[in-house]
Amino acid sequence: MSILYWRLFLARFFRSPLQIGSVIPSSQKLVQAMLSPVPWNQIDTVVELGAGTGVITQALKKYHKPGTETFIFENDPVLQSLLRRRYPEFHFASDAAMMDTVLSQQNMNGSDVILSSLPFSNFSIDSRVRILDQICDTLKTDGIFIAYQYSQHIKPLLQERFQEVEIRWVPWNIPPAFVYICRKPIPEGT
């Protein structure tokens, strides 16, 4: 990542620290921990939440097979504009709580994988719940949700929603991070 992107990321962090969540972009070790659990040859639809300057987005382009529909959600208008220019083949939206609407407008009936860099700890409990509910509603039955966080505060909310929650520790990131790999959303009413 060029120095220009680092400066932009830092400037956006200081403008809106609760939205950005970190002073520097994710390390390559963290990106690898996020992407390695995904069976990319079986993936037709990908959603990325909180793309920032596009560290994970750039790797997504390399990993996924041709024809994979990719939806990038980034709330910061400056960062989203940058990403739109770099990745014109992807679909873009702002509000992660509108995932189901955005996908259905593109005639998609769910996502095979959802990757999240959203700083859930900085969100109100209502926002966390609303976004996690959208993730469960949008994720296909055999889909996978992967998120990184700097604490384990979100673990109980994930365990309420997924049958399988695996946690991996990534010390080679600033700050060190937990990667949550979640499978099989629990059906409503159980």
Coordinates of C-alpha atoms in Angstrom, one line a residue:
M1 CA 0.0 0.0 0.0
S2 CA 1.4 3.4 -1.0
I3 CA 2.1 6.2 1.5
L4 CA -0.8 8.1 -0.1
Y5 CA -3.2 5.4 1.1
W6 CA -1.7 5.3 4.5
R7 CA -2.1 9.0 4.9
L8 CA -5.7 8.9 3.6
F9 CA -6.5 6.1 6.0
L10 CA -5.0 8.0 8.9
A11 CA -6.8 11.2 8.0
R12 CA -10.2 9.3 7.7
F13 CA -9.5 7.7 11.1
F14 CA -9.0 11.0 12.8
R15 CA -12.1 12.4 11.1
S16 CA -14.2 9.5 12.2
P17 CA -12.4 7.1 14.6
L18 CA -15.6 5.2 15.6
Q19 CA -16.3 4.4 12.0
I20 CA -12.8 3.5 10.9
G21 CA -11.7 1.6 14.1
S22 CA -7.9 1.5 13.6
V23 CA -5.1 3.9 12.9
I24 CA -3.5 1.8 10.2
P25 CA -4.9 -0.7 7.6
S26 CA -4.9 -4.5 8.2
S27 CA -1.6 -6.4 7.9
Q28 CA -1.1 -9.1 5.2
K29 CA -1.1 -11.7 8.0
L30 CA -4.6 -10.6 9.0
V31 CA -5.8 -10.5 5.4
Q32 CA -4.5 -14.1 5.0
A33 CA -6.2 -15.2 8.2
M34 CA -9.5 -13.7 6.9
L35 CA -9.3 -15.3 3.4
S36 CA -7.7 -18.7 3.9
P37 CA -10.8 -20.4 5.4
V38 CA -12.9 -19.7 2.3
P39 CA -13.3 -22.4 -0.4
W40 CA -12.9 -19.8 -3.2
N41 CA -13.6 -22.2 -6.1
Q42 CA -17.1 -22.7 -4.7
I43 CA -17.9 -19.0 -4.1
D44 CA -20.3 -17.2 -6.4
T45 CA -21.2 -14.2 -4.2
V46 CA -19.0 -12.2 -1.8
V47 CA -19.8 -9.3 0.5
E48 CA -17.2 -7.2 2.2
L49 CA -18.2 -4.9 5.0
G50 CA -16.1 -2.0 6.0
A51 CA -13.6 -2.1 3.1
G52 CA -11.6 1.0 4.2
T53 CA -8.7 1.6 1.7
G54 CA -9.2 -1.8 0.2
V55 CA -6.5 -4.1 1.7
I56 CA -8.9 -7.0 1.8
T57 CA -10.7 -5.9 -1.4
Q58 CA -7.4 -6.1 -3.3
A59 CA -6.8 -9.6 -2.1
L60 CA -10.4 -10.6 -2.9
K61 CA -9.8 -9.7 -6.5
K62 CA -6.9 -12.2 -6.6
Y63 CA -8.7 -15.0 -4.7
H64 CA -12.1 -15.2 -6.2
K65 CA -12.9 -17.0 -9.5
P66 CA -14.0 -15.1 -12.6
G67 CA -17.7 -14.2 -12.6
T68 CA -18.0 -14.0 -8.8
E69 CA -20.4 -11.2 -7.8
T70 CA -18.7 -9.0 -5.3
F71 CA -20.4 -6.4 -3.1
I72 CA -18.3 -3.8 -1.2
F73 CA -19.9 -1.9 1.7
E74 CA -18.0 1.2 2.8
N75 CA -19.7 4.0 4.7
D76 CA -17.0 6.6 4.3
P77 CA -17.7 8.5 1.0
V78 CA -14.1 9.4 0.3
L79 CA -12.9 5.8 0.8
Q80 CA -15.8 4.4 -1.2
S81 CA -15.0 6.8 -4.1
L82 CA -11.4 5.6 -4.1
L83 CA -12.5 1.9 -4.1
R84 CA -15.1 2.5 -6.9
R85 CA -12.3 3.9 -9.1
R86 CA -9.9 1.0 -8.3
Y87 CA -12.5 -1.7 -8.6
P88 CA -15.2 -0.7 -11.1
E89 CA -16.3 -4.3 -11.7
F90 CA -17.6 -4.6 -8.1
H91 CA -20.9 -3.4 -6.7
F92 CA -20.8 -0.7 -4.0
A93 CA -23.1 0.4 -1.2
S94 CA -22.8 2.3 2.1
D95 CA -25.1 0.8 4.8
A96 CA -24.3 -2.8 5.9
A97 CA -27.7 -2.9 7.6
M98 CA -29.2 -2.8 4.0
M99 CA -27.4 -5.9 2.7
D100 CA -30.5 -7.9 1.8
T101 CA -32.0 -5.0 -0.1
V102 CA -28.7 -4.3 -2.0
L103 CA -28.3 -8.0 -3.0
S104 CA -32.0 -8.4 -4.0
Q105 CA -31.8 -5.3 -6.2
Q106 CA -29.0 -7.2 -8.1
N107 CA -31.1 -10.4 -8.2
M108 CA -28.9 -12.2 -5.7
N109 CA -30.5 -14.5 -3.2
G110 CA -27.8 -14.4 -0.6
S111 CA -24.1 -14.5 -0.2
D112 CA -21.7 -17.4 0.0
V113 CA -19.2 -15.5 2.1
I114 CA -19.3 -12.2 4.1
L115 CA -16.1 -10.7 5.3
S116 CA -16.2 -7.9 7.9
S117 CA -13.7 -5.3 9.0
L118 CA -16.5 -3.4 10.8
P119 CA -15.4 -2.1 14.3
F120 CA -18.4 -3.7 16.1
S121 CA -17.1 -2.6 19.5
N122 CA -17.5 1.0 18.5
F123 CA -21.2 0.5 17.5
S124 CA -24.2 0.8 19.7
I125 CA -25.7 -2.6 20.7
D126 CA -28.7 -1.8 18.4
S127 CA -26.4 -1.3 15.4
R128 CA -24.4 -4.5 16.2
V129 CA -27.6 -6.5 16.4
R130 CA -29.1 -4.9 13.2
I131 CA -26.0 -5.6 11.2
L132 CA -25.5 -9.2 12.6
D133 CA -29.1 -9.9 11.8
Q134 CA -28.6 -8.7 8.3
I135 CA -25.6 -11.0 8.0
C136 CA -27.6 -14.0 9.1
D137 CA -30.5 -13.1 6.8
T138 CA -28.2 -12.6 3.8
L139 CA -25.8 -15.5 4.3
K140 CA -26.7 -18.7 2.4
T141 CA -27.3 -21.8 4.5
D142 CA -23.9 -23.2 3.8
G143 CA -22.2 -19.8 3.8
I144 CA -19.4 -18.5 5.9
F145 CA -19.1 -15.2 7.9
I146 CA -15.6 -14.0 8.8
A147 CA -14.8 -10.9 10.9
Y148 CA -11.9 -9.6 12.7
Q149 CA -12.1 -7.6 15.9
Y150 CA -9.6 -6.3 18.5
S151 CA -11.4 -7.8 21.4
Q152 CA -13.8 -10.7 22.2
H153 CA -16.8 -8.5 23.0
I154 CA -18.7 -9.8 19.9
K155 CA -18.2 -13.5 20.7
P156 CA -21.6 -13.9 22.6
L157 CA -23.6 -12.2 19.8
L158 CA -21.9 -14.5 17.3
Q159 CA -22.5 -17.7 19.4
E160 CA -26.2 -16.7 19.6
R161 CA -26.5 -16.6 15.8
F162 CA -24.1 -19.3 14.5
Q163 CA -23.8 -23.1 15.2
E164 CA -20.0 -22.9 14.6
V165 CA -17.8 -20.0 15.8
E166 CA -14.0 -20.6 15.5
I167 CA -11.6 -18.0 16.8
R168 CA -8.1 -17.5 15.5
W169 CA -5.6 -15.1 17.1
V170 CA -3.4 -13.0 14.8
P171 CA -0.6 -11.4 16.8
W172 CA 1.1 -10.0 13.7
N173 CA -1.2 -7.0 13.2
I174 CA -1.3 -3.6 14.8
P175 CA -3.2 -4.0 17.1
P176 CA -3.3 -7.8 17.3
A177 CA -6.7 -9.2 16.2
F178 CA -9.1 -12.0 16.7
V179 CA -10.5 -13.6 13.5
Y180 CA -14.0 -15.1 13.9
I181 CA -15.0 -17.8 11.4
C182 CA -18.7 -18.4 11.7
R183 CA -20.7 -21.1 9.9
K184 CA -24.3 -22.3 9.8
P185 CA -26.6 -19.5 11.0
I186 CA -29.0 -20.7 13.6
P187 CA -32.5 -20.7 12.1
E188 CA -35.0 -18.2 13.6
G189 CA -37.3 -19.6 16.2
T190 CA -34.9 -22.3 17.5

